[in-house]
Amino acid sequence: LFPPPKFMTMRYAGLDISDDAIHSIQYAAHAKHMSIASYDSIDLPQGLVQGGDIKDEKQFAEILSAFAKKNKLSYVKVSLPEEKAYLFQTDVPNTDMRAIEQNIEFKLEQNVPLAAPDAVFYFDLLPTPHASEVLHASVTVVPRAHVEYYSSILATAGMIPVSFEVVPKSIARAVVPHLADETYIIINMMASKTGIYLVSAGVVSFTSTLSRGSREEAGATGETYPTTLAKEINRVYSY
């Protein structure tokens, strides 16, 4: 009935930075629905970004800044490439969220090559069919230095990050039906690489990145991209 002023709502856009391109989308809220207010994309020069690593920071900052000005981007929710993230699953006690978070933090160094102060993590709890003393958590960990580096690049381009999220989780939320309890394999085909994500009950449980994309017709062995992709999908499916 009394919506807050626009300057207090931190209206944000979704921003995806991949090896191939920069994409953005922004929604407008209405009384009973939402609509797309704006969207845009721009291809990046080949090799400028590789596996989430920016090879020429000055050139990238100029492209990103021009893109932000063109689309009037200020607050953004940013997706991070899966190559920079670690994913593991662990059992946690069925207590309050703060205790679960502390439990996972204690286990970080057992599962990823990062010390807790050097990591940023979040987790999803997999649904259980009945009340249990133990829950199963899917944990995503990203180096803190990588998040801070991206934050500085965004600041240079005049944008303020509201949050960061790895690509598999962003895509899963966009394409998997809400509250679906089935298991899905998502294939994210890009120009130079392919992401394969296993989603169970809406939670990303496994990711794999194939270093070949739709731009390539044949690999070093002469094997076509569809053949290589089919083999990798079957491998993940069998696993």
Coordinates of C-alpha atoms in Angstrom, one line a residue:
L1 CA 0.0 0.0 0.0
F2 CA 2.9 2.4 0.8
P3 CA 5.8 1.4 -1.4
P4 CA 9.2 3.0 -0.4
P5 CA 10.7 5.7 -2.6
K6 CA 12.7 4.5 -5.6
F7 CA 16.0 5.7 -4.2
M8 CA 15.5 3.4 -1.1
T9 CA 14.6 0.2 -3.0
M10 CA 18.2 -0.4 -4.4
R11 CA 16.7 -1.3 -7.8
Y12 CA 19.3 -3.6 -9.4
A13 CA 20.0 -5.3 -12.7
G14 CA 21.3 -8.8 -13.2
L15 CA 24.9 -8.7 -14.8
D16 CA 26.6 -11.7 -16.3
I17 CA 30.2 -11.5 -17.3
S18 CA 31.3 -14.6 -19.3
D19 CA 34.4 -15.3 -21.5
D20 CA 32.3 -14.4 -24.5
A21 CA 30.1 -11.5 -23.6
I22 CA 28.5 -9.2 -21.0
H23 CA 24.8 -9.5 -20.5
S24 CA 22.4 -7.5 -18.4
I25 CA 18.7 -7.6 -17.6
Q26 CA 16.5 -5.4 -15.4
Y27 CA 12.9 -5.9 -14.3
A28 CA 10.2 -3.4 -13.4
A29 CA 7.8 -4.2 -10.6
H30 CA 4.0 -3.7 -11.0
A31 CA 1.1 -4.2 -8.7
K32 CA 0.7 -7.9 -9.4
H33 CA 3.5 -8.9 -11.8
M34 CA 7.0 -8.0 -13.1
S35 CA 8.1 -7.1 -16.6
I36 CA 11.4 -6.7 -18.4
A37 CA 12.4 -3.1 -18.2
S38 CA 15.6 -3.4 -20.2
Y39 CA 18.1 -5.9 -21.4
D40 CA 21.3 -5.8 -23.4
S41 CA 24.5 -7.7 -24.3
I42 CA 27.8 -7.1 -25.9
D43 CA 30.4 -9.5 -27.3
L44 CA 33.9 -9.4 -25.8
P45 CA 37.0 -9.6 -27.9
Q46 CA 38.2 -13.2 -28.0
G47 CA 40.8 -14.0 -25.3
L48 CA 40.0 -10.8 -23.2
V49 CA 38.4 -13.0 -20.5
Q50 CA 39.5 -16.6 -20.0
G51 CA 37.9 -18.8 -17.3
G52 CA 36.9 -15.6 -15.4
D53 CA 40.5 -14.2 -15.6
I54 CA 40.6 -10.7 -17.1
K55 CA 43.7 -10.6 -19.4
D56 CA 43.6 -6.8 -20.1
E57 CA 42.1 -5.0 -17.2
K58 CA 42.2 -1.5 -18.8
Q59 CA 40.5 -2.6 -22.0
F60 CA 37.9 -4.6 -20.1
A61 CA 37.2 -1.7 -17.7
E62 CA 36.6 0.6 -20.7
I63 CA 34.1 -1.8 -22.3
L64 CA 32.3 -2.5 -19.0
S65 CA 32.1 1.3 -18.2
A66 CA 30.6 2.1 -21.6
F67 CA 28.1 -0.8 -21.2
A68 CA 27.1 0.5 -17.7
K69 CA 26.6 4.0 -19.0
K70 CA 24.6 2.9 -22.0
N71 CA 22.2 0.8 -19.8
K72 CA 22.3 3.2 -16.8
L73 CA 23.4 0.4 -14.5
S74 CA 24.2 1.3 -10.9
Y75 CA 23.3 -1.5 -8.5
V76 CA 24.0 -5.0 -9.9
K77 CA 23.7 -8.7 -8.9
V78 CA 26.7 -10.3 -10.6
S79 CA 27.3 -13.9 -11.7
L80 CA 30.7 -15.5 -11.3
P81 CA 32.2 -18.2 -13.6
E82 CA 32.1 -21.7 -12.2
E83 CA 35.8 -22.1 -12.8
K84 CA 36.5 -19.8 -9.8
A85 CA 34.2 -21.7 -7.5
Y86 CA 34.5 -24.9 -5.4
L87 CA 31.4 -27.1 -4.8
F88 CA 31.1 -29.7 -2.1
Q89 CA 28.4 -31.4 -0.1
T90 CA 28.4 -32.1 3.7
D91 CA 26.2 -33.2 6.5
V92 CA 25.2 -30.5 9.1
P93 CA 23.2 -30.6 12.3
N94 CA 19.5 -29.6 12.0
T95 CA 19.8 -26.5 14.1
D96 CA 19.5 -22.7 13.4
M97 CA 21.1 -21.2 10.3
R98 CA 23.9 -19.5 12.2
A99 CA 25.0 -22.8 13.8
I100 CA 24.9 -24.5 10.4
E101 CA 27.0 -21.7 8.9
Q102 CA 29.6 -22.1 11.6
N103 CA 29.7 -25.8 11.2
I104 CA 30.3 -25.4 7.4
E105 CA 33.0 -22.8 8.1
F106 CA 34.9 -25.3 10.3
K107 CA 34.8 -27.8 7.4
L108 CA 36.0 -25.5 4.7
E109 CA 39.7 -26.4 4.8
Q110 CA 38.9 -30.1 4.8
N111 CA 37.1 -29.7 1.4
V112 CA 38.7 -26.8 -0.5
P113 CA 42.2 -25.4 -0.8
L114 CA 41.3 -22.2 0.9
A115 CA 41.5 -21.0 4.5
A116 CA 38.3 -19.7 6.0
P117 CA 39.5 -16.0 6.1
D118 CA 40.4 -16.3 2.4
A119 CA 37.0 -17.6 1.3
V120 CA 33.4 -16.5 0.7
F121 CA 30.8 -19.2 0.8
Y122 CA 27.1 -19.8 0.8
F123 CA 25.0 -23.0 1.0
D124 CA 21.7 -24.6 0.1
L125 CA 20.0 -27.2 2.2
L126 CA 18.7 -30.2 0.3
P127 CA 15.1 -31.1 1.3
T128 CA 14.6 -34.2 3.5
P129 CA 11.4 -36.3 3.4
H130 CA 11.0 -36.3 7.2
A131 CA 12.3 -34.6 10.3
S132 CA 16.0 -35.5 10.8
E133 CA 18.8 -34.6 13.2
V134 CA 21.1 -34.2 10.2
L135 CA 20.7 -32.2 7.0
H136 CA 22.6 -32.3 3.8
A137 CA 24.1 -29.0 2.5
S138 CA 25.5 -28.1 -0.9
V139 CA 28.2 -25.5 -0.4
T140 CA 29.7 -23.1 -2.9
V141 CA 33.1 -21.5 -2.1
V142 CA 34.8 -18.6 -4.0
P143 CA 38.2 -17.1 -3.2
R144 CA 37.7 -13.8 -1.4
A145 CA 40.4 -12.2 -3.5
H146 CA 38.4 -12.9 -6.7
V147 CA 35.3 -11.3 -5.3
E148 CA 37.2 -8.2 -4.1
Y149 CA 38.9 -8.0 -7.5
Y150 CA 35.5 -8.1 -9.4
S151 CA 34.2 -5.5 -6.9
S152 CA 37.0 -3.1 -7.7
I153 CA 36.5 -3.6 -11.5
L154 CA 32.8 -2.8 -11.0
A155 CA 33.5 0.2 -9.0
T156 CA 35.8 1.5 -11.7
A157 CA 32.9 1.1 -14.1
G158 CA 30.6 3.0 -11.8
M159 CA 28.6 0.1 -10.5
I160 CA 27.9 -1.2 -6.9
P161 CA 27.5 -5.0 -6.5
V162 CA 24.5 -6.0 -4.4
S163 CA 25.5 -9.7 -4.4
F164 CA 27.6 -12.3 -6.3
E165 CA 26.4 -15.7 -7.4
V166 CA 28.0 -18.5 -9.4
V167 CA 26.6 -19.1 -12.9
P168 CA 25.3 -22.6 -12.2
K169 CA 23.1 -21.4 -9.4
S170 CA 21.8 -18.4 -11.3
I171 CA 20.9 -20.6 -14.3
A172 CA 19.3 -23.3 -12.2
R173 CA 17.0 -20.8 -10.5
A174 CA 16.1 -19.4 -13.9
V175 CA 15.2 -22.6 -15.7
V176 CA 14.3 -25.2 -13.1
P177 CA 10.6 -25.1 -12.1
H178 CA 10.0 -23.7 -8.6
L179 CA 9.7 -26.4 -5.9
A180 CA 10.5 -29.1 -8.5
D181 CA 11.9 -32.2 -6.7
E182 CA 13.2 -34.0 -9.8
T183 CA 16.8 -34.2 -10.9
Y184 CA 17.9 -32.2 -13.9
I185 CA 21.1 -31.9 -16.0
I186 CA 21.5 -28.4 -17.4
I187 CA 23.8 -27.9 -20.4
N188 CA 25.1 -24.3 -20.7
M189 CA 26.6 -24.0 -24.2
M190 CA 28.9 -21.0 -24.8
A191 CA 31.2 -20.1 -27.6
S192 CA 34.4 -21.5 -26.1
K193 CA 33.3 -23.7 -23.2
T194 CA 30.3 -25.7 -21.9
G195 CA 29.0 -26.0 -18.4
I196 CA 27.2 -29.1 -17.2
Y197 CA 25.3 -28.8 -14.0
L198 CA 23.5 -31.4 -12.0
V199 CA 20.5 -30.0 -10.1
S200 CA 18.6 -32.1 -7.5
A201 CA 15.4 -30.7 -5.9
G202 CA 16.4 -27.2 -7.1
V203 CA 19.9 -27.4 -5.5
V204 CA 23.0 -27.4 -7.7
S205 CA 24.8 -30.6 -6.5
F206 CA 27.6 -31.0 -9.2
T207 CA 29.2 -29.0 -11.9
S208 CA 31.6 -29.8 -14.7
T209 CA 33.2 -27.5 -17.3
L210 CA 34.1 -28.8 -20.7
S211 CA 36.8 -26.6 -22.4
R212 CA 35.1 -26.8 -25.8
G213 CA 32.2 -24.7 -27.0
S214 CA 29.8 -24.3 -29.9
R215 CA 32.3 -22.1 -31.8
E216 CA 34.6 -25.1 -32.4
E217 CA 33.8 -27.5 -35.2
A218 CA 36.4 -30.1 -34.4
G219 CA 39.0 -30.7 -31.6
A220 CA 42.6 -31.7 -31.8
T221 CA 41.6 -35.4 -32.3
G222 CA 39.2 -34.5 -35.0
E223 CA 36.2 -35.3 -32.8
T224 CA 33.2 -32.9 -33.3
Y225 CA 31.8 -30.8 -30.6
P226 CA 28.5 -32.6 -30.4
T227 CA 30.3 -36.0 -30.0
T228 CA 32.6 -34.6 -27.3
L229 CA 29.6 -33.1 -25.5
A230 CA 27.5 -36.3 -25.7
K231 CA 30.4 -38.2 -24.1
E232 CA 30.7 -35.7 -21.3
I233 CA 26.9 -35.7 -20.6
N234 CA 27.0 -39.5 -20.5
R235 CA 29.9 -39.5 -18.1
V236 CA 28.1 -37.1 -15.7
Y237 CA 24.9 -39.0 -16.1
S238 CA 26.6 -42.3 -15.2
Y239 CA 28.3 -40.7 -12.2

